[in-house]
Amino acid sequence: MAATDLVGIAVTTIILGSIYGLVAIGMTLIYGTLRILDMSQGSMVMVGSFVGWGILVVAGLNPVIAIAAAFAATFVLGVLTQLVSVQPLMKRRNAIDFEMVTFITTFAVAMILTNVALELLGPQQRNVTPVISGGVNIYHGVNLPYQSMAMAIVSIALMAGLGIFLARTRWGMAIRAVAQDLDAARLMGVPVGKLYPLTMGLASALAGIAGVFLGGLYFAYPQAGDLPLLEALIVVIFGGLGSLPGTVYAAYAIGLIQATAEVLVGTTWSLPILYGVILLVLIIRPYGLLGKPSEARL
Amino acid sequence: MSALPNKAEPTPAPPAVMRSAVTLPAFPDMTPARWTVTSALVALAAGIPLVMTNQYALSVMVTTLILLVLNISWNFVLGVAGVWNFGQLAIYALGGYGAGIIMLHTTVSPWLAVLAGGVVGTLAAVLLAFPTLRLYGIYTSLLTFAFAVVIQYVIVNDGSGLTGGTFGLPIVKGLYSSLSLAASARAYYWTALAVVVASTIVLAAVGHSRLGIALRGVRDAPAYAAARGVSPMRYRVIAFAVSGFLAGIAGGLYVSYNQSISPSAMGLTPMSIDVTMLVIGGLGTATGPIIGTILLAIVQTSLVSHPGAELTILGIFLLVVVVFVPDGLAGLAARYWRRISAWAAEDDQSGEAAGPGEAAEIPEGSPDPNVA
Amino acid sequence: MSEPMLQVAGLRAGYAEATVIRGLDLAVGAGEVVVLIGPNGHGKTTLLRAISGIIRPAAGQVLLGGKDVTGWPAERIATGGLVHVPQGDGLFAEMTVEENLLMGAFPRSSWRSRRKELAGVYERFPVVAARAAQRGRTLSGGERRLVALGRALMRPSRIMLIDEPSLGLAPVAIDTVYEAIAELKASGATIVLVEENFTHIGGIADAVHVLETGTIVASGPYAELASDPAIVQTYLGSL
C-alpha cells in the first residue's frame, strides 16, 4: 500500500465516520431513551436533502438558512413521527414485542415519507449545490473537497454538542434519567410525555442536517435515505445499542473498514465485506462492541 | 410429512414437561363446521382457473400464491418462533437459484429441481440459524439482514457466470414446459394452491404440536421455557429448517413459473411488502399470511400505475393496523367470530352435538395459548 | 387537625388483573410522621406508587394539600410537591451522585436554586459529598440510600413518601439512615414511611397503621400499637 493510499484511507475514514456518526447517534439516542429502533431516520436524511435542494437550488438562499430549515423541518417531522407511530404504543412498552412493533411502525413512516416524496417530487435525482464548493489537494493527488471537510467538522461539532447537551443541561440530563430509570425520572417531575417527542425530534434533526450535506455529496431523491439508514443501523448495532460512546467508536471503525475495503478491493465489494465483518462481530460479541444485555443505557 | 405422529420417535433428552401422556389435538380450533367452510373455500379457489379467462389476472394470482408460500414460511419463523429473521428472502432466492441452475444445467426432472430448491433453502436456513442463537431481538434482524445483503452481492457480482449477475438466469424450462401458455398457467395455479393448502395444514398442526408449543414458549418466556428443559437452540434450528425448506420450495416455484430469477426477487422493497402483508394479516396466526397476502395483492394490483401512492397507502395501512389492531386482521376476525358465536350460543340454548363443545370453548378461548 | 396534607379515600389500585389496594383510607396531617407497617406483598409499595401516580388508581381519591390529584401523572404530582423515595432507591445508575442529586431539583422552580440545595445536602451528608463524582451503580447500599434521601431534599416538598428505608442494609447503615429521617422529622417534614416491622420506628412515628391484604386493619399512636401483644407478635420486630 502506497502512502497516498494510507492518507486516502485516513481522510475517507474521518469523512465517512463523521456522517455515519451523525445519523447513527440520533438512533442511539432514541433507542436508549424509548427502546425503539427508529427506522424513519433514513427518511429524515432524505427530507434534509430535499430541504437543502429547495433552499439552495430552488430558492437560491445561503447554506446557513438551508441547515436551519432542514433542522426545523426534520425536528417537526420527528416529533410528529413519535406522536403518530410510537406514542400510541407506549402503553405496551413492557410487552415482549414492543421493539418489533415500533420497528414496524417507524418503518411504515419511512415507507410513507419515501413514497410521498416520490409522488410529489418524482424519482429524479436532484443536484444539490454543495454547501461549499472546491477542494484542496492535501497529499500527492489525494483531493479533499471542502464540502466533505465542512461536513466532517459540522458532524463532529454536532456530536460534541449533543454530548454536552446530555451531560450538562437540565433537559439533557432528563433524557439520560428517563433512559436509565423511567419511574424514578417521573418521580423527579420529568414530563415523559413531552420528553419522548422532543428526543425523537432532536435525533431526526441531526439526521436532517446530515441530509443537507449528503445531498451535496450525492443527490436528493426519494430513496436517498435508504443507504444512510442501513449504514446507521450497522453502526448502532456494531457499537452496542444505546451506547453513545460505542456509537461514535463504531462509526469511525465502520468508516475505516469501508475505506480500507474500497482501496483494497474496490467499491463494489466494500459493502459485502462490511456486512461480513458485522456477521463476524455479532457472532463473537452478540451485543456489539460496548453494548450490554439490556440494563445500561445512554 | 407427518408432523404429529412423530411423537414416539426417540429423542436424546426429551424435556419432562413435554413428555406428558396427553395427546395434543392437531387442530383444536377446527370444528366440523369450520372444516366444511374451509374445504368449500379451497374448492372455490381451485375452481377459479376453470372460469377465469383473463390471462393477466391468472398470472397475478399465480404470483400471489407463490408469494403466499414464501409468506407462510416466513410467518412460521417470524411469527410463531418469534425470531427476527430478515434473511428469509435470501433463503427464498437461494432456493430459486438452486432449482433454476439445476433445471438449466442438468436433465433431471424439474420436480426434483424444485425439491432441491427446498433442500438448498433448508441448508441455508440452518446455516443462518446457528449464528443467531446467541443474539437477541434486533441484533438478530441485523445479522440475518446482513446475510441477505451478502448473498445478494455475491449473486450480483458472481464472476463465474453461474447466476447471470444483475440480469439473472437465462430462460429455464420450468415444470410445465410441454403445456400451452394458458394450460401451464392453470397448472401452476393448482400446484401453488396445493402447496399453500398443504403447508398451511402442516404448519398449523406443527403449531399445535409439542414443537409449536415449545417454540412459542421460547418466544414468549425464554427463561421459563429453558428452565422447563426446552432447549431454545434445538427448537430454533428446527424452526429455521422447516421454514427454510418451504421458502426454498417457494423459490423453486418462482423460478419455474417466471422461467427465470434475478436478484430483484430479494432486496428491500419486496421485503417491506412481504412484512406488511404478514403484519396486516396477523403475525403468528395460521390464516394471517393468507388474508394479508391476498388483500395486499389486490391493493397492489389496483394501484399498479401509481408506484408512489401504492406504497404510501401500504405504509398507512401498516401503521393503522399495528397501532389499532395489534393482532392483525386474522386476530380481529377471530375476535368478532368469537363474539358472534358467543351471541349465537346465548340465543340458541338447546344447542346439541356441536353446541355444548363450542359453548364451553368460548369463555376460555384465549387468543394466545401460552405455555404458562 | 386542620386540612390534612395528604388524604386518601376509598383507594383501590393494583396491576393488570390483580387489585392490591382494596378500599383504603388514610389522612396525614402537616408535620406528622405516619408509618405503615405490614408484611411483604400486602400492598405497602403499591399504595405509595398509587399515591405518587406511578400507577393509576382504579377507584377512590387522593388529595394533596386539599387538592384532588387522583389520576394525575406522576411527574405532575411530583412537581406539585410530593417527593417519593421509591423502594430500591431509584438512583440513575449511570449518572454521577451529583447528577442524581441535580435531577432531584428538576422542576423549573427548584432548578434555579439547585446549587444552594446541593451544598445543603453535601453539608448534611458528608458521605454523599465524598462520593459526588462516582456513578450511582458503584455505591454501597447505605450510600445509595443516603443519596436517595439527599435527592429528596433537593426541592421543597409538602410531603415525603419513603419506602422501606431499612431494606437490605447493614444495622450500622440503618442507624445512619434513621438518624437522617429523625432530622427530617425535627425540621418539620411531613412523612409517610413504610416498614415491615416496628424495629426502627420508635421515636419517629406519630401514628402507625397496620396494612394487611390491601386495607388498614389497625391504627393508633406508636406507643399503643407497640404495646398490643397480638400485633407485636405478628409483626415480630424485636422491641
PDB file of N, CA and C in Angstrom, chain A residues 164-191:
ATOM      1  N   ILE A 164     -22.495  17.446  25.146  1.00  0.00           N
ATOM      2  CA  ILE A 164     -22.560  18.482  26.175  1.00  0.00           C
ATOM      3  C   ILE A 164     -24.007  18.687  26.626  1.00  0.00           C
ATOM      4  N   PHE A 165     -24.903  18.714  25.661  1.00  0.00           N
ATOM      5  CA  PHE A 165     -26.321  18.872  25.987  1.00  0.00           C
ATOM      6  C   PHE A 165     -26.765  17.794  26.973  1.00  0.00           C
ATOM      7  N   LEU A 166     -26.370  16.536  26.692  1.00  0.00           N
ATOM      8  CA  LEU A 166     -26.794  15.432  27.560  1.00  0.00           C
ATOM      9  C   LEU A 166     -26.110  15.480  28.923  1.00  0.00           C
ATOM     10  N   ALA A 167     -24.866  15.935  28.942  1.00  0.00           N
ATOM     11  CA  ALA A 167     -24.114  15.895  30.186  1.00  0.00           C
ATOM     12  C   ALA A 167     -24.452  17.060  31.103  1.00  0.00           C
ATOM     13  N   ARG A 168     -24.751  18.243  30.505  1.00  0.00           N
ATOM     14  CA  ARG A 168     -24.788  19.434  31.328  1.00  0.00           C
ATOM     15  C   ARG A 168     -26.160  20.081  31.513  1.00  0.00           C
ATOM     16  N   THR A 169     -27.035  19.905  30.570  1.00  0.00           N
ATOM     17  CA  THR A 169     -28.260  20.704  30.640  1.00  0.00           C
ATOM     18  C   THR A 169     -29.372  19.951  31.364  1.00  0.00           C
ATOM     19  N   ARG A 170     -30.359  20.712  31.766  1.00  0.00           N
ATOM     20  CA  ARG A 170     -31.473  20.158  32.525  1.00  0.00           C
ATOM     21  C   ARG A 170     -32.214  19.106  31.704  1.00  0.00           C
ATOM     22  N   TRP A 171     -32.561  19.465  30.466  1.00  0.00           N
ATOM     23  CA  TRP A 171     -33.301  18.501  29.640  1.00  0.00           C
ATOM     24  C   TRP A 171     -32.423  17.359  29.167  1.00  0.00           C
ATOM     25  N   GLY A 172     -31.149  17.646  28.929  1.00  0.00           N
ATOM     26  CA  GLY A 172     -30.239  16.576  28.523  1.00  0.00           C
ATOM     27  C   GLY A 172     -30.115  15.530  29.620  1.00  0.00           C
ATOM     28  N   MET A 173     -29.969  16.009  30.861  1.00  0.00           N
ATOM     29  CA  MET A 173     -29.893  15.072  31.972  1.00  0.00           C
ATOM     30  C   MET A 173     -31.208  14.321  32.139  1.00  0.00           C
ATOM     31  N   ALA A 174     -32.307  15.019  31.878  1.00  0.00           N
ATOM     32  CA  ALA A 174     -33.609  14.358  31.987  1.00  0.00           C
ATOM     33  C   ALA A 174     -33.723  13.214  30.980  1.00  0.00           C
ATOM     34  N   ILE A 175     -33.180  13.422  29.776  1.00  0.00           N
ATOM     35  CA  ILE A 175     -33.219  12.357  28.769  1.00  0.00           C
ATOM     36  C   ILE A 175     -32.449  11.138  29.272  1.00  0.00           C
ATOM     37  N   ARG A 176     -31.276  11.393  29.851  1.00  0.00           N
ATOM     38  CA  ARG A 176     -30.495  10.262  30.360  1.00  0.00           C
ATOM     39  C   ARG A 176     -31.223   9.598  31.530  1.00  0.00           C
ATOM     40  N   ALA A 177     -31.824  10.415  32.377  1.00  0.00           N
ATOM     41  CA  ALA A 177     -32.527   9.858  33.538  1.00  0.00           C
ATOM     42  C   ALA A 177     -33.662   8.930  33.076  1.00  0.00           C
ATOM     43  N   VAL A 178     -34.423   9.382  32.093  1.00  0.00           N
ATOM     44  CA  VAL A 178     -35.523   8.555  31.581  1.00  0.00           C
ATOM     45  C   VAL A 178     -34.982   7.262  30.995  1.00  0.00           C
ATOM     46  N   ALA A 179     -33.837   7.366  30.305  1.00  0.00           N
ATOM     47  CA  ALA A 179     -33.260   6.170  29.701  1.00  0.00           C
ATOM     48  C   ALA A 179     -32.874   5.156  30.776  1.00  0.00           C
ATOM     49  N   GLN A 180     -32.460   5.645  31.936  1.00  0.00           N
ATOM     50  CA  GLN A 180     -31.934   4.719  32.943  1.00  0.00           C
ATOM     51  C   GLN A 180     -32.993   4.195  33.909  1.00  0.00           C
ATOM     52  N   ASP A 181     -33.951   5.032  34.262  1.00  0.00           N
ATOM     53  CA  ASP A 181     -34.995   4.578  35.171  1.00  0.00           C
ATOM     54  C   ASP A 181     -36.222   5.455  34.975  1.00  0.00           C
ATOM     55  N   LEU A 182     -37.144   4.938  34.190  1.00  0.00           N
ATOM     56  CA  LEU A 182     -38.302   5.737  33.799  1.00  0.00           C
ATOM     57  C   LEU A 182     -39.122   6.201  35.003  1.00  0.00           C
ATOM     58  N   ASP A 183     -39.456   5.261  35.887  1.00  0.00           N
ATOM     59  CA  ASP A 183     -40.307   5.632  37.024  1.00  0.00           C
ATOM     60  C   ASP A 183     -39.625   6.666  37.917  1.00  0.00           C
ATOM     61  N   ALA A 184     -38.342   6.435  38.196  1.00  0.00           N
ATOM     62  CA  ALA A 184     -37.625   7.374  39.058  1.00  0.00           C
ATOM     63  C   ALA A 184     -37.602   8.757  38.410  1.00  0.00           C
ATOM     64  N   ALA A 185     -37.396   8.794  37.089  1.00  0.00           N
ATOM     65  CA  ALA A 185     -37.364  10.088  36.403  1.00  0.00           C
ATOM     66  C   ALA A 185     -38.708  10.799  36.542  1.00  0.00           C
ATOM     67  N   ARG A 186     -39.777  10.057  36.450  1.00  0.00           N
ATOM     68  CA  ARG A 186     -41.103  10.676  36.597  1.00  0.00           C
ATOM     69  C   ARG A 186     -41.287  11.208  38.016  1.00  0.00           C
ATOM     70  N   LEU A 187     -40.741  10.469  39.003  1.00  0.00           N
ATOM     71  CA  LEU A 187     -40.853  10.927  40.386  1.00  0.00           C
ATOM     72  C   LEU A 187     -40.064  12.217  40.612  1.00  0.00           C
ATOM     73  N   MET A 188     -39.095  12.495  39.739  1.00  0.00           N
ATOM     74  CA  MET A 188     -38.350  13.755  39.836  1.00  0.00           C
ATOM     75  C   MET A 188     -39.130  14.890  39.165  1.00  0.00           C
ATOM     76  N   GLY A 189     -40.220  14.538  38.495  1.00  0.00           N
ATOM     77  CA  GLY A 189     -41.015  15.569  37.824  1.00  0.00           C
ATOM     78  C   GLY A 189     -40.721  15.710  36.339  1.00  0.00           C
ATOM     79  N   VAL A 190     -39.998  14.738  35.747  1.00  0.00           N
ATOM     80  CA  VAL A 190     -39.684  14.826  34.314  1.00  0.00           C
ATOM     81  C   VAL A 190     -40.926  14.459  33.496  1.00  0.00           C
ATOM     82  N   PRO A 191     -41.417  15.377  32.676  1.00  0.00           N
ATOM     83  CA  PRO A 191     -42.617  15.083  31.893  1.00  0.00           C
ATOM     84  C   PRO A 191     -42.301  14.213  30.683  1.00  0.00           C
TER      85      PRO A 191
END
